[in-house]
């Protein structure tokens, strides 16, 4: 089962853009699987920004926000590699299941099918709430 | 006499889910020092206050918002 995630990378500002692209490509190759050959939905380069506080000796970071959909079992290995990469000064992965699904259609499809597999029970369905998805958030400190 | 109840500023903005990357909006809900404003001051509804709490913490982690701002 694939789930949708969003990752924010903060790269060292000294790293060049071409190198950032290369690194991202390497990371994103890890998220591919047979049933999901195109995991990346959107890559958004925010560019250089001043950090709200210094991380190590960095005052400026190069931000990249990526939305992807992948199997959760692939994430630990992916995170391990992101952590090892020295040009990434920080990252954060959050579940990004989009807007809160409208609950109306559910009662109509009363064919006995239950939304069992992580399905939209109310607290889980809301990505930006603390509730269920919290444990999957990458709350990792700097590399 | 009871004061009229404040309306939730997030609801008024027409936002359903608070985005942790939208630091301009989040900025409104923290103090000068960087603390999360309580509901009794910001007037947000319970749902949005919960969302704001999570969003602000996430924004702090990716250095969009400060954990603490020391002024002078």
Short mmCIF file of N, CA and C in Angstrom, two decimals, chain B:
data_model
loop_
_atom_site.label_atom_id
_atom_site.label_comp_id
_atom_site.label_asym_id
_atom_site.label_seq_id
_atom_site.Cartn_x
_atom_site.Cartn_y
_atom_site.Cartn_z
N UNK B 1 -22.13 41.76 31.71
CA UNK B 1 -22.52 41.36 30.35
C UNK B 1 -21.41 40.51 29.72
N UNK B 2 -21.86 39.47 29.03
CA UNK B 2 -20.86 38.59 28.39
C UNK B 2 -20.35 39.21 27.11
N UNK B 3 -19.07 39.03 26.92
CA UNK B 3 -18.52 39.51 25.67
C UNK B 3 -18.95 38.58 24.54
N UNK B 4 -19.08 39.13 23.36
CA UNK B 4 -19.41 38.24 22.23
C UNK B 4 -18.19 37.39 21.92
N UNK B 5 -18.47 36.18 21.53
CA UNK B 5 -17.39 35.23 21.30
C UNK B 5 -16.59 35.62 20.06
N UNK B 6 -15.27 35.50 20.22
CA UNK B 6 -14.41 35.78 19.07
C UNK B 6 -14.62 34.69 18.02
N UNK B 7 -14.45 35.06 16.77
CA UNK B 7 -14.53 34.03 15.74
C UNK B 7 -13.11 33.61 15.37
N UNK B 8 -13.01 32.36 14.96
CA UNK B 8 -11.70 31.80 14.68
C UNK B 8 -11.08 32.47 13.45
N UNK B 9 -9.91 33.08 13.58
CA UNK B 9 -9.31 33.76 12.44
C UNK B 9 -8.92 32.80 11.31
N UNK B 10 -8.62 31.56 11.67
CA UNK B 10 -8.25 30.60 10.62
C UNK B 10 -9.48 30.21 9.81
N UNK B 11 -10.60 30.01 10.51
CA UNK B 11 -11.84 29.71 9.80
C UNK B 11 -12.20 30.87 8.88
N UNK B 12 -11.99 32.08 9.38
CA UNK B 12 -12.35 33.25 8.58
C UNK B 12 -11.51 33.36 7.32
N UNK B 13 -10.29 32.87 7.41
CA UNK B 13 -9.44 32.89 6.22
C UNK B 13 -9.89 31.87 5.19
N UNK B 14 -10.78 31.00 5.61
CA UNK B 14 -11.28 29.97 4.70
C UNK B 14 -10.31 28.80 4.56
N UNK B 15 -9.40 28.68 5.54
CA UNK B 15 -8.42 27.59 5.50
C UNK B 15 -8.99 26.41 6.27
N UNK B 16 -8.94 25.24 5.66
CA UNK B 16 -9.46 24.07 6.36
C UNK B 16 -8.32 23.33 7.07
N UNK B 17 -7.22 23.17 6.36
CA UNK B 17 -6.07 22.50 6.95
C UNK B 17 -4.90 23.48 6.98
N UNK B 18 -4.33 23.66 8.14
CA UNK B 18 -3.23 24.62 8.29
C UNK B 18 -1.96 24.01 7.71
N UNK B 19 -1.26 24.77 6.90
CA UNK B 19 -0.04 24.29 6.25
C UNK B 19 1.18 24.72 7.06
N UNK B 20 2.04 23.75 7.38
CA UNK B 20 3.21 24.09 8.20
C UNK B 20 4.25 24.88 7.41
N UNK B 21 4.12 24.93 6.08
CA UNK B 21 5.11 25.64 5.28
C UNK B 21 4.75 27.12 5.10
N UNK B 22 3.54 27.47 5.51
CA UNK B 22 3.06 28.84 5.32
C UNK B 22 3.45 29.67 6.55
N UNK B 23 4.72 30.09 6.56
CA UNK B 23 5.21 30.69 7.79
C UNK B 23 4.61 32.06 8.05
N UNK B 24 4.14 32.72 6.98
CA UNK B 24 3.54 34.05 7.19
C UNK B 24 2.28 33.96 8.03
N UNK B 25 1.45 32.98 7.72
CA UNK B 25 0.23 32.80 8.50
C UNK B 25 0.57 32.37 9.92
N UNK B 26 1.50 31.44 10.03
CA UNK B 26 1.84 30.92 11.35
C UNK B 26 2.42 32.02 12.24
N UNK B 27 3.11 32.93 11.61
CA UNK B 27 3.73 34.04 12.34
C UNK B 27 2.70 34.80 13.19
N UNK B 28 1.48 34.83 12.69
CA UNK B 28 0.42 35.55 13.41
C UNK B 28 0.05 34.87 14.72
N UNK B 29 0.38 33.60 14.83
CA UNK B 29 -0.08 32.84 15.98
C UNK B 29 1.04 32.51 16.96
N UNK B 30 2.13 33.26 16.86
CA UNK B 30 3.19 33.11 17.85
C UNK B 30 3.49 34.47 18.46
N UNK B 31 4.05 34.44 19.64
CA UNK B 31 4.37 35.71 20.29
C UNK B 31 5.69 36.25 19.73
N UNK B 32 6.06 37.43 20.20
CA UNK B 32 7.33 38.01 19.77
C UNK B 32 8.50 37.10 20.11
N UNK B 33 8.33 36.38 21.20
CA UNK B 33 9.39 35.47 21.64
C UNK B 33 9.39 34.17 20.87
N UNK B 34 8.30 33.91 20.17
CA UNK B 34 8.23 32.68 19.41
C UNK B 34 7.38 31.59 20.03
N UNK B 35 6.70 31.93 21.13
CA UNK B 35 5.82 30.94 21.76
C UNK B 35 4.49 30.87 21.02
N UNK B 36 3.85 29.71 21.13
CA UNK B 36 2.54 29.55 20.50
C UNK B 36 1.51 30.34 21.31
N UNK B 37 0.72 31.14 20.62
CA UNK B 37 -0.31 31.93 21.30
C UNK B 37 -1.41 31.01 21.83
N UNK B 38 -1.87 31.25 23.04
CA UNK B 38 -2.98 30.44 23.54
C UNK B 38 -4.29 30.83 22.85
N UNK B 39 -5.22 29.92 22.92
CA UNK B 39 -6.52 30.15 22.27
C UNK B 39 -7.23 31.37 22.81
N UNK B 40 -7.05 31.59 24.11
CA UNK B 40 -7.80 32.69 24.69
C UNK B 40 -7.33 34.03 24.13
N UNK B 41 -6.13 34.07 23.58
CA UNK B 41 -5.65 35.31 22.96
C UNK B 41 -5.90 35.33 21.46
N UNK B 42 -5.68 34.20 20.83
CA UNK B 42 -5.82 34.20 19.37
C UNK B 42 -7.26 34.00 18.94
N UNK B 43 -8.07 33.37 19.78
CA UNK B 43 -9.48 33.17 19.44
C UNK B 43 -9.73 32.06 18.44
N UNK B 44 -8.74 31.19 18.21
CA UNK B 44 -8.95 30.12 17.24
C UNK B 44 -9.86 29.04 17.81
N UNK B 45 -10.50 28.31 16.91
CA UNK B 45 -11.34 27.20 17.36
C UNK B 45 -10.44 26.03 17.74
N UNK B 46 -10.99 25.07 18.44
CA UNK B 46 -10.18 23.97 18.97
C UNK B 46 -9.47 23.21 17.86
N UNK B 47 -10.21 22.95 16.80
CA UNK B 47 -9.63 22.18 15.69
C UNK B 47 -8.41 22.89 15.12
N UNK B 48 -8.56 24.19 14.87
CA UNK B 48 -7.45 24.91 14.26
C UNK B 48 -6.32 25.17 15.24
N UNK B 49 -6.64 25.29 16.51
CA UNK B 49 -5.57 25.46 17.49
C UNK B 49 -4.69 24.20 17.52
N UNK B 50 -5.33 23.04 17.46
CA UNK B 50 -4.57 21.79 17.40
C UNK B 50 -3.68 21.76 16.16
N UNK B 51 -4.29 22.11 15.03
CA UNK B 51 -3.53 22.10 13.78
C UNK B 51 -2.39 23.09 13.82
N UNK B 52 -2.66 24.27 14.39
CA UNK B 52 -1.62 25.29 14.47
C UNK B 52 -0.45 24.82 15.33
N UNK B 53 -0.78 24.17 16.44
CA UNK B 53 0.26 23.67 17.32
C UNK B 53 1.21 22.74 16.58
N UNK B 54 0.63 21.78 15.87
CA UNK B 54 1.45 20.84 15.10
C UNK B 54 2.23 21.58 14.01
N UNK B 55 1.52 22.46 13.31
CA UNK B 55 2.15 23.15 12.18
C UNK B 55 3.32 24.02 12.64
N UNK B 56 3.15 24.71 13.75
CA UNK B 56 4.21 25.58 14.24
C UNK B 56 5.42 24.75 14.65
N UNK B 57 5.17 23.61 15.28
CA UNK B 57 6.28 22.75 15.69
C UNK B 57 7.02 22.20 14.48
N UNK B 58 6.26 21.86 13.46
CA UNK B 58 6.91 21.37 12.24
C UNK B 58 7.72 22.48 11.58
N UNK B 59 7.13 23.67 11.55
CA UNK B 59 7.82 24.80 10.93
C UNK B 59 9.10 25.14 11.69
N UNK B 60 9.08 24.94 12.99
CA UNK B 60 10.28 25.20 13.78
C UNK B 60 11.38 24.23 13.40
N UNK B 61 10.98 22.98 13.21
CA UNK B 61 11.98 21.96 12.92
C UNK B 61 12.71 22.23 11.61
N UNK B 62 12.01 22.78 10.63
CA UNK B 62 12.69 23.07 9.37
C UNK B 62 13.13 24.54 9.31
N UNK B 63 13.29 25.14 10.48
CA UNK B 63 13.89 26.47 10.61
C UNK B 63 13.14 27.56 9.86
N UNK B 64 11.84 27.40 9.70
CA UNK B 64 11.04 28.49 9.15
C UNK B 64 10.64 29.45 10.25
N UNK B 65 10.44 28.89 11.44
CA UNK B 65 10.11 29.70 12.61
C UNK B 65 11.16 29.42 13.68
N UNK B 66 11.42 30.40 14.52
CA UNK B 66 12.40 30.18 15.58
C UNK B 66 11.78 29.41 16.74
N UNK B 67 12.59 28.67 17.46
CA UNK B 67 12.13 28.06 18.71
C UNK B 67 11.98 29.16 19.75
N UNK B 68 12.93 30.05 19.72
CA UNK B 68 12.86 31.19 20.63
C UNK B 68 13.55 32.38 19.98
N UNK B 69 12.96 33.53 20.22
CA UNK B 69 13.56 34.73 19.64
C UNK B 69 13.98 35.60 20.81
N UNK B 70 15.25 35.87 20.90
CA UNK B 70 15.71 36.71 22.00
C UNK B 70 15.81 38.14 21.50
N UNK B 71 15.07 39.02 22.17
CA UNK B 71 15.08 40.41 21.74
C UNK B 71 15.94 41.22 22.69
N UNK B 72 16.91 41.83 22.16
CA UNK B 72 17.84 42.71 22.85
C UNK B 72 18.38 42.13 24.14
#
